[in-house]
Amino acid sequence: MRTITRRASGLLLVAAALLIGCKPQQEVTTLRLAHALDQEHVVHKAMVLMGERLAHYSNGTMQIEIYSGGQLGNERELVELLQIGSLAMTKVSASSVESFVPQMRVFSVPYIFNDNAHLWQVLNGKTGTELLMALQPARLRGLGYYDAGSRSFYSTNTEINTPADLRGKKFRVLASQTAVRMVEELGGAATPVDWGELYTALQQGVVDGAENNPPSFYLSRHYELSKYYTLDEHTAVPDVLIVSLPVWQDLTPQQQEWLQRAANDSIVYQREAWQQSSDEALAAVKAAGVKVIYPDKQPFRDAVAPFHQSLQQTDIGPLLQQIADIGAQMEAKND
């Protein structure tokens, strides 16, 4: 009797093992994310962290697959892939979505923020949230903002100390009509060029220079060709982390919550890491022989004052006023 019992127990264990083996594997939702930056860029590292946090929150049922370096297209092409649901997520400059969401062009208007604290007061507040929600009619959903620092001019052949030094020079800008007008107001000739083609454009003299933040200037290796970097800090254009609205709507409420939490974690990490990355980039380009120039910004501000005035009666006029009011309130508190 004891032998039969043992045998029966053994059969039960084997049957249980077979049943476990036949049980379907837990389904994993994979979100494809693409961007145009180098893998050493702090934004890419933040996205890697986001994938790790999403896997943690979802207990391994969700993951992010990252395609870096423009493998799947430039920023505009990536946004279009999101709109049709062929790609789940991307990070683009706010300037790159202004053709889809006109309100976003406010960030390409120069010298609208008093300082970095003013920028983040706007982005973390009602104005920033409303701009993220404005993406939805374009079949996009904003998850948050990454710090992209301030954009400044760099040149292959001349120092830029005042707006007059831009005259007759061709500068690469983002595919943004507002960015184009900004350079023209300062006296330069604006030339939109895809990021992936810019090194060659600088090398061949198609453009005389470009404008970007220190980490992008360094990691793109544009400093090898552009030996003058002027920290005029004309615009603070944040990066926007966005998800395809069709993809978002296919997720369960629980999955949406996990993804937003993971995105929030990556935003905190990226903002904390940004300043260190920027400082290290500046030190590296200086060591490579780049002359970093700290100009008087007032002549640049004066040069774009008519541009500011001309925007007051446009659809972004109220946004500009909101931003100015927030800055004034902050200054009043500090007095």
CSV table of N, CA and C in Angstrom, one decimal, residues 29-157:
chain,number,residue,atom,x,y,z
A,29,THR,N,4.5,43.0,-23.2
A,29,THR,CA,4.2,44.1,-24.1
A,29,THR,C,5.5,44.9,-24.3
A,30,THR,N,6.0,44.9,-25.6
A,30,THR,CA,7.2,45.6,-25.9
A,30,THR,C,6.9,46.9,-26.7
A,31,LEU,N,7.4,48.0,-26.1
A,31,LEU,CA,7.2,49.3,-26.7
A,31,LEU,C,8.5,49.7,-27.4
A,32,ARG,N,8.4,50.0,-28.7
A,32,ARG,CA,9.6,50.4,-29.5
A,32,ARG,C,9.8,51.9,-29.3
A,33,LEU,N,11.0,52.4,-28.9
A,33,LEU,CA,11.3,53.8,-28.8
A,33,LEU,C,12.5,54.1,-29.7
A,34,ALA,N,12.4,55.2,-30.4
A,34,ALA,CA,13.5,55.6,-31.2
A,34,ALA,C,13.8,57.1,-31.0
A,35,HIS,N,15.1,57.4,-31.2
A,35,HIS,CA,15.5,58.8,-31.1
A,35,HIS,C,16.8,59.0,-32.0
A,36,ALA,N,17.3,60.2,-32.1
A,36,ALA,CA,18.4,60.5,-33.0
A,36,ALA,C,19.7,60.8,-32.3
A,37,LEU,N,19.8,60.5,-31.0
A,37,LEU,CA,21.0,60.9,-30.3
A,37,LEU,C,22.0,59.7,-30.1
A,38,ASP,N,23.2,60.1,-29.7
A,38,ASP,CA,24.2,59.1,-29.5
A,38,ASP,C,23.9,58.4,-28.2
A,39,GLN,N,24.4,57.1,-28.0
A,39,GLN,CA,24.1,56.3,-26.8
A,39,GLN,C,24.8,56.9,-25.6
A,40,GLU,N,25.8,57.8,-25.8
A,40,GLU,CA,26.5,58.3,-24.6
A,40,GLU,C,25.8,59.6,-24.1
A,41,HIS,N,24.8,60.0,-24.8
A,41,HIS,CA,24.0,61.2,-24.4
A,41,HIS,C,23.2,60.9,-23.2
A,42,VAL,N,23.1,61.9,-22.3
A,42,VAL,CA,22.4,61.7,-21.0
A,42,VAL,C,20.9,61.4,-21.3
A,43,VAL,N,20.3,61.8,-22.4
A,43,VAL,CA,18.9,61.5,-22.7
A,43,VAL,C,18.8,60.0,-23.0
A,44,HIS,N,19.7,59.5,-23.8
A,44,HIS,CA,19.6,58.0,-24.0
A,44,HIS,C,19.7,57.2,-22.7
A,45,LYS,N,20.6,57.6,-21.9
A,45,LYS,CA,20.8,56.9,-20.6
A,45,LYS,C,19.5,57.0,-19.8
A,46,ALA,N,18.8,58.2,-19.8
A,46,ALA,CA,17.6,58.3,-19.1
A,46,ALA,C,16.5,57.4,-19.7
A,47,MET,N,16.5,57.2,-21.0
A,47,MET,CA,15.6,56.3,-21.6
A,47,MET,C,15.9,54.8,-21.2
A,48,VAL,N,17.1,54.5,-21.1
A,48,VAL,CA,17.5,53.1,-20.6
A,48,VAL,C,17.0,52.9,-19.2
A,49,LEU,N,17.1,53.9,-18.4
A,49,LEU,CA,16.6,53.9,-17.0
A,49,LEU,C,15.1,53.7,-17.1
A,50,MET,N,14.4,54.4,-17.9
A,50,MET,CA,12.9,54.3,-18.1
A,50,MET,C,12.5,52.9,-18.4
A,51,GLY,N,13.3,52.2,-19.3
A,51,GLY,CA,13.0,50.8,-19.6
A,51,GLY,C,13.1,49.9,-18.4
A,52,GLU,N,14.2,50.2,-17.6
A,52,GLU,CA,14.4,49.4,-16.4
A,52,GLU,C,13.3,49.6,-15.4
A,53,ARG,N,12.9,50.8,-15.2
A,53,ARG,CA,11.8,51.1,-14.2
A,53,ARG,C,10.5,50.5,-14.7
A,54,LEU,N,10.2,50.6,-16.0
A,54,LEU,CA,9.0,50.0,-16.5
A,54,LEU,C,9.0,48.5,-16.3
A,55,ALA,N,10.1,47.8,-16.6
A,55,ALA,CA,10.1,46.4,-16.3
A,55,ALA,C,9.9,46.1,-14.9
A,56,HIS,N,10.5,46.9,-14.0
A,56,HIS,CA,10.3,46.7,-12.5
A,56,HIS,C,8.8,46.9,-12.1
A,57,TYR,N,8.2,48.0,-12.5
A,57,TYR,CA,6.8,48.3,-12.2
A,57,TYR,C,5.9,47.3,-12.7
A,58,SER,N,6.1,46.8,-13.9
A,58,SER,CA,5.2,45.8,-14.5
A,58,SER,C,5.5,44.4,-14.2
A,59,ASN,N,6.5,44.1,-13.3
A,59,ASN,CA,7.0,42.8,-13.0
A,59,ASN,C,7.4,42.0,-14.2
A,60,GLY,N,8.0,42.7,-15.2
A,60,GLY,CA,8.6,42.0,-16.4
A,60,GLY,C,7.6,41.9,-17.5
A,61,THR,N,6.4,42.4,-17.4
A,61,THR,CA,5.4,42.2,-18.4
A,61,THR,C,5.4,43.3,-19.5
A,62,MET,N,6.2,44.4,-19.2
A,62,MET,CA,6.4,45.4,-20.2
A,62,MET,C,7.9,45.7,-20.3
A,63,GLN,N,8.3,46.1,-21.6
A,63,GLN,CA,9.7,46.4,-21.8
A,63,GLN,C,9.8,47.5,-22.9
A,64,ILE,N,10.9,48.2,-22.9
A,64,ILE,CA,11.1,49.2,-24.0
A,64,ILE,C,12.3,48.8,-24.8
A,65,GLU,N,12.2,48.8,-26.1
A,65,GLU,CA,13.2,48.5,-27.0
A,65,GLU,C,13.7,49.8,-27.7
A,66,ILE,N,15.0,50.1,-27.5
A,66,ILE,CA,15.4,51.4,-27.9
A,66,ILE,C,16.3,51.4,-29.2
A,67,TYR,N,15.9,52.2,-30.1
A,67,TYR,CA,16.7,52.4,-31.4
A,67,TYR,C,17.3,53.8,-31.4
A,68,SER,N,18.6,53.9,-31.2
A,68,SER,CA,19.3,55.2,-31.1
A,68,SER,C,19.9,55.7,-32.4
A,69,GLY,N,20.4,56.9,-32.4
A,69,GLY,CA,21.2,57.4,-33.5
A,69,GLY,C,20.5,57.6,-34.8
A,70,GLY,N,19.2,57.8,-34.8
A,70,GLY,CA,18.5,58.0,-36.0
A,70,GLY,C,18.3,56.8,-36.9
A,71,GLN,N,18.4,55.6,-36.3
A,71,GLN,CA,18.3,54.4,-37.0
A,71,GLN,C,16.9,54.3,-37.8
A,72,LEU,N,15.9,54.8,-37.2
A,72,LEU,CA,14.5,54.7,-37.8
A,72,LEU,C,14.1,56.0,-38.4
A,73,GLY,N,15.0,57.0,-38.5
A,73,GLY,CA,14.6,58.3,-39.1
A,73,GLY,C,14.9,59.5,-38.3
A,74,ASN,N,14.7,60.7,-38.9
A,74,ASN,CA,14.9,61.9,-38.2
A,74,ASN,C,13.7,62.2,-37.3
A,75,GLU,N,13.8,63.3,-36.6
A,75,GLU,CA,12.8,63.6,-35.6
A,75,GLU,C,11.4,63.7,-36.2
A,76,ARG,N,11.3,64.4,-37.4
A,76,ARG,CA,9.9,64.5,-38.0
A,76,ARG,C,9.4,63.2,-38.4
A,77,GLU,N,10.3,62.3,-39.0
A,77,GLU,CA,9.8,61.0,-39.4
A,77,GLU,C,9.4,60.2,-38.2
A,78,LEU,N,10.1,60.3,-37.1
A,78,LEU,CA,9.7,59.5,-35.9
A,78,LEU,C,8.4,60.0,-35.4
A,79,VAL,N,8.1,61.2,-35.4
A,79,VAL,CA,6.8,61.7,-35.0
A,79,VAL,C,5.7,61.2,-35.9
A,80,GLU,N,5.9,61.1,-37.2
A,80,GLU,CA,4.9,60.6,-38.1
A,80,GLU,C,4.7,59.1,-37.9
A,81,LEU,N,5.7,58.4,-37.5
A,81,LEU,CA,5.6,57.0,-37.2
A,81,LEU,C,4.7,56.8,-35.9
A,82,LEU,N,4.9,57.7,-35.0
A,82,LEU,CA,4.0,57.6,-33.8
A,82,LEU,C,2.6,57.9,-34.1
A,83,GLN,N,2.3,58.8,-35.0
A,83,GLN,CA,1.0,59.2,-35.4
A,83,GLN,C,0.2,58.0,-35.9
A,84,ILE,N,0.9,57.2,-36.7
A,84,ILE,CA,0.2,56.0,-37.3
A,84,ILE,C,0.3,54.7,-36.4
A,85,GLY,N,1.0,54.9,-35.3
A,85,GLY,CA,1.1,53.7,-34.3
A,85,GLY,C,2.1,52.7,-34.7
A,86,SER,N,3.0,53.0,-35.7
A,86,SER,CA,4.1,52.1,-36.0
A,86,SER,C,5.2,52.1,-35.1
A,87,LEU,N,5.3,53.2,-34.3
A,87,LEU,CA,6.4,53.3,-33.3
A,87,LEU,C,5.7,53.8,-32.0
A,88,ALA,N,6.1,53.3,-30.9
A,88,ALA,CA,5.4,53.6,-29.6
A,88,ALA,C,5.9,55.0,-29.1
A,89,MET,N,7.2,55.3,-29.0
A,89,MET,CA,7.7,56.4,-28.3
A,89,MET,C,8.9,57.1,-29.0
A,90,THR,N,9.1,58.3,-28.7
A,90,THR,CA,10.3,59.0,-29.1
A,90,THR,C,10.5,60.2,-28.2
A,91,LYS,N,11.7,60.8,-28.4
A,91,LYS,CA,12.1,62.0,-27.7
A,91,LYS,C,12.4,63.0,-28.9
A,92,VAL,N,11.8,64.1,-28.9
A,92,VAL,CA,12.1,65.1,-29.9
A,92,VAL,C,12.2,66.5,-29.3
A,93,SER,N,12.9,67.4,-29.9
A,93,SER,CA,13.0,68.8,-29.5
A,93,SER,C,11.5,69.3,-29.6
A,94,ALA,N,11.2,70.2,-28.7
A,94,ALA,CA,9.9,70.8,-28.8
A,94,ALA,C,9.7,71.6,-30.2
A,95,SER,N,10.8,72.1,-30.7
A,95,SER,CA,10.8,72.7,-32.0
A,95,SER,C,10.4,71.8,-33.1
A,96,SER,N,10.7,70.5,-33.0
A,96,SER,CA,10.4,69.6,-34.1
A,96,SER,C,8.9,69.2,-34.1
A,97,VAL,N,8.1,69.5,-33.1
A,97,VAL,CA,6.7,69.2,-33.2
A,97,VAL,C,5.8,70.4,-33.4
A,98,GLU,N,6.5,71.6,-33.6
A,98,GLU,CA,5.6,72.8,-33.8
A,98,GLU,C,4.8,72.8,-35.1
A,99,SER,N,5.3,72.0,-36.1
A,99,SER,CA,4.5,71.9,-37.3
A,99,SER,C,3.2,71.1,-37.1
A,100,PHE,N,3.3,70.2,-36.0
A,100,PHE,CA,2.1,69.4,-35.7
A,100,PHE,C,1.3,70.1,-34.6
A,101,VAL,N,1.9,70.8,-33.7
A,101,VAL,CA,1.3,71.5,-32.6
A,101,VAL,C,1.8,72.9,-32.6
A,102,PRO,N,1.2,73.9,-33.2
A,102,PRO,CA,1.7,75.2,-33.4
A,102,PRO,C,2.1,75.9,-32.0
A,103,GLN,N,1.4,75.6,-31.0
A,103,GLN,CA,1.7,76.2,-29.7
A,103,GLN,C,3.1,76.0,-29.2
A,104,MET,N,3.7,74.8,-29.7
A,104,MET,CA,5.1,74.5,-29.3
A,104,MET,C,6.1,75.4,-29.8
A,105,ARG,N,5.8,76.3,-30.8
A,105,ARG,CA,6.8,77.2,-31.3
A,105,ARG,C,7.2,78.3,-30.3
A,106,VAL,N,6.4,78.3,-29.3
A,106,VAL,CA,6.8,79.4,-28.2
A,106,VAL,C,8.2,79.1,-27.7
A,107,PHE,N,8.7,77.9,-27.7
A,107,PHE,CA,10.0,77.6,-27.1
A,107,PHE,C,11.1,78.1,-28.0
A,108,SER,N,10.8,78.3,-29.3
A,108,SER,CA,11.8,78.7,-30.3
A,108,SER,C,12.0,80.3,-30.3
A,109,VAL,N,11.1,80.9,-29.5
A,109,VAL,CA,11.2,82.4,-29.4
A,109,VAL,C,12.4,82.7,-28.4
A,110,PRO,N,13.4,83.5,-28.8
A,110,PRO,CA,14.6,83.7,-28.0
A,110,PRO,C,14.3,84.6,-26.8
A,111,TYR,N,15.0,84.3,-25.8
A,111,TYR,CA,15.1,85.1,-24.5
A,111,TYR,C,13.7,85.4,-23.9
A,112,ILE,N,12.9,84.3,-23.7
A,112,ILE,CA,11.6,84.4,-23.1
A,112,ILE,C,11.7,84.0,-21.6
A,113,PHE,N,12.8,83.3,-21.2
A,113,PHE,CA,13.0,82.9,-19.9
A,113,PHE,C,14.1,83.7,-19.2
A,114,ASN,N,13.9,84.0,-17.9
A,114,ASN,CA,14.9,84.8,-17.2
A,114,ASN,C,16.0,83.9,-16.8
A,115,ASP,N,15.8,82.6,-16.5
A,115,ASP,CA,16.8,81.7,-16.1
A,115,ASP,C,16.2,80.3,-16.1
A,116,ASN,N,17.0,79.3,-15.6
A,116,ASN,CA,16.6,77.9,-15.7
A,116,ASN,C,15.4,77.7,-14.7
A,117,ALA,N,15.4,78.4,-13.6
A,117,ALA,CA,14.4,78.2,-12.6
A,117,ALA,C,13.0,78.7,-13.2
A,118,HIS,N,13.1,79.7,-14.0
A,118,HIS,CA,11.9,80.2,-14.6
A,118,HIS,C,11.3,79.2,-15.6
A,119,LEU,N,12.3,78.6,-16.4
A,119,LEU,CA,11.9,77.6,-17.4
A,119,LEU,C,11.1,76.5,-16.7
A,120,TRP,N,11.7,75.9,-15.6
A,120,TRP,CA,11.1,74.8,-15.0
A,120,TRP,C,9.8,75.1,-14.2
A,121,GLN,N,9.7,76.3,-13.8
A,121,GLN,CA,8.4,76.7,-13.2
A,121,GLN,C,7.3,76.7,-14.2
A,122,VAL,N,7.6,77.1,-15.4
A,122,VAL,CA,6.7,77.0,-16.5
A,122,VAL,C,6.4,75.6,-16.9
A,123,LEU,N,7.4,74.8,-17.1
A,123,LEU,CA,7.2,73.4,-17.6
A,123,LEU,C,6.5,72.5,-16.6
A,124,ASN,N,6.7,72.7,-15.3
A,124,ASN,CA,6.1,71.9,-14.3
A,124,ASN,C,4.7,72.4,-13.9
A,125,GLY,N,4.4,73.5,-14.4
A,125,GLY,CA,3.1,74.1,-14.0
A,125,GLY,C,2.0,73.9,-15.0
A,126,LYS,N,1.0,74.7,-14.9
A,126,LYS,CA,-0.2,74.6,-15.7
A,126,LYS,C,0.1,74.8,-17.2
A,127,THR,N,1.0,75.8,-17.5
A,127,THR,CA,1.3,76.1,-18.9
A,127,THR,C,2.0,74.9,-19.6
A,128,GLY,N,2.9,74.3,-18.9
A,128,GLY,CA,3.6,73.1,-19.4
A,128,GLY,C,2.7,71.9,-19.6
A,129,THR,N,1.8,71.7,-18.7
A,129,THR,CA,0.9,70.6,-18.8
A,129,THR,C,-0.1,70.8,-20.0
A,130,GLU,N,-0.6,72.0,-20.1
A,130,GLU,CA,-1.5,72.3,-21.2
A,130,GLU,C,-0.8,72.1,-22.6
A,131,LEU,N,0.5,72.4,-22.7
A,131,LEU,CA,1.2,72.2,-23.9
A,131,LEU,C,1.4,70.7,-24.2
A,132,LEU,N,1.6,69.9,-23.2
A,132,LEU,CA,1.7,68.5,-23.4
A,132,LEU,C,0.3,67.9,-23.9
A,133,MET,N,-0.8,68.4,-23.3
A,133,MET,CA,-2.1,67.9,-23.7
A,133,MET,C,-2.5,68.4,-25.1
A,134,ALA,N,-1.9,69.5,-25.5
A,134,ALA,CA,-2.2,70.0,-26.9
A,134,ALA,C,-1.7,69.1,-28.0
A,135,LEU,N,-0.8,68.1,-27.6
A,135,LEU,CA,-0.3,67.1,-28.6
A,135,LEU,C,-1.4,66.1,-29.0
A,136,GLN,N,-2.4,65.9,-28.2
A,136,GLN,CA,-3.4,64.9,-28.5
A,136,GLN,C,-4.1,65.0,-29.8
A,137,PRO,N,-4.6,66.2,-30.2
A,137,PRO,CA,-5.2,66.2,-31.5
A,137,PRO,C,-4.3,65.8,-32.7
A,138,ALA,N,-3.0,65.8,-32.5
A,138,ALA,CA,-2.1,65.3,-33.5
A,138,ALA,C,-1.8,63.8,-33.3
A,139,ARG,N,-2.6,63.1,-32.5
A,139,ARG,CA,-2.4,61.7,-32.2
A,139,ARG,C,-1.1,61.4,-31.5
A,140,LEU,N,-0.8,62.3,-30.6
A,140,LEU,CA,0.4,62.1,-29.8
A,140,LEU,C,0.0,62.4,-28.3
A,141,ARG,N,0.8,61.9,-27.4
A,141,ARG,CA,0.5,62.2,-26.0
A,141,ARG,C,1.9,62.5,-25.3
A,142,GLY,N,1.9,63.7,-24.6
A,142,GLY,CA,3.1,64.1,-24.0
A,142,GLY,C,3.3,63.4,-22.6
A,143,LEU,N,4.4,62.8,-22.3
A,143,LEU,CA,4.7,62.2,-21.0
A,143,LEU,C,5.5,63.1,-20.1
A,144,GLY,N,6.2,64.1,-20.7
A,144,GLY,CA,7.0,65.0,-19.9
A,144,GLY,C,8.1,65.6,-20.6
A,145,TYR,N,8.9,66.4,-19.9
A,145,TYR,CA,10.0,67.2,-20.6
A,145,TYR,C,11.3,66.8,-20.0
A,146,TYR,N,12.3,66.6,-20.9
A,146,TYR,CA,13.7,66.4,-20.5
A,146,TYR,C,14.4,67.8,-20.7
A,147,ASP,N,15.3,68.0,-19.8
A,147,ASP,CA,16.2,69.2,-19.9
A,147,ASP,C,17.1,69.1,-21.1
A,148,ALA,N,17.0,70.2,-21.9
A,148,ALA,CA,17.9,70.2,-23.1
A,148,ALA,C,18.8,71.5,-23.0
A,149,GLY,N,18.9,72.1,-21.8
A,149,GLY,CA,19.7,73.2,-21.6
A,149,GLY,C,19.3,74.4,-22.5
A,150,SER,N,20.3,75.2,-22.7
A,150,SER,CA,20.1,76.4,-23.6
A,150,SER,C,20.9,76.2,-24.9
A,151,ARG,N,20.4,76.7,-26.0
A,151,ARG,CA,21.1,76.6,-27.2
A,151,ARG,C,21.9,77.9,-27.5
A,152,SER,N,23.1,77.6,-28.0
A,152,SER,CA,24.1,78.7,-28.3
A,152,SER,C,24.7,78.5,-29.6
A,153,PHE,N,25.3,79.5,-30.2
A,153,PHE,CA,25.9,79.4,-31.6
A,153,PHE,C,27.3,78.9,-31.5
A,154,TYR,N,27.7,78.0,-32.5
A,154,TYR,CA,29.1,77.7,-32.7
A,154,TYR,C,29.4,77.8,-34.2
A,155,SER,N,30.6,78.1,-34.5
A,155,SER,CA,31.1,78.5,-35.8
A,155,SER,C,32.4,77.9,-36.2
A,156,THR,N,32.5,77.6,-37.5
A,156,THR,CA,33.8,77.0,-38.0
A,156,THR,C,34.8,78.1,-38.3
A,157,ASN,N,34.4,79.3,-38.6
A,157,ASN,CA,35.4,80.3,-39.2
A,157,ASN,C,35.4,81.7,-38.5
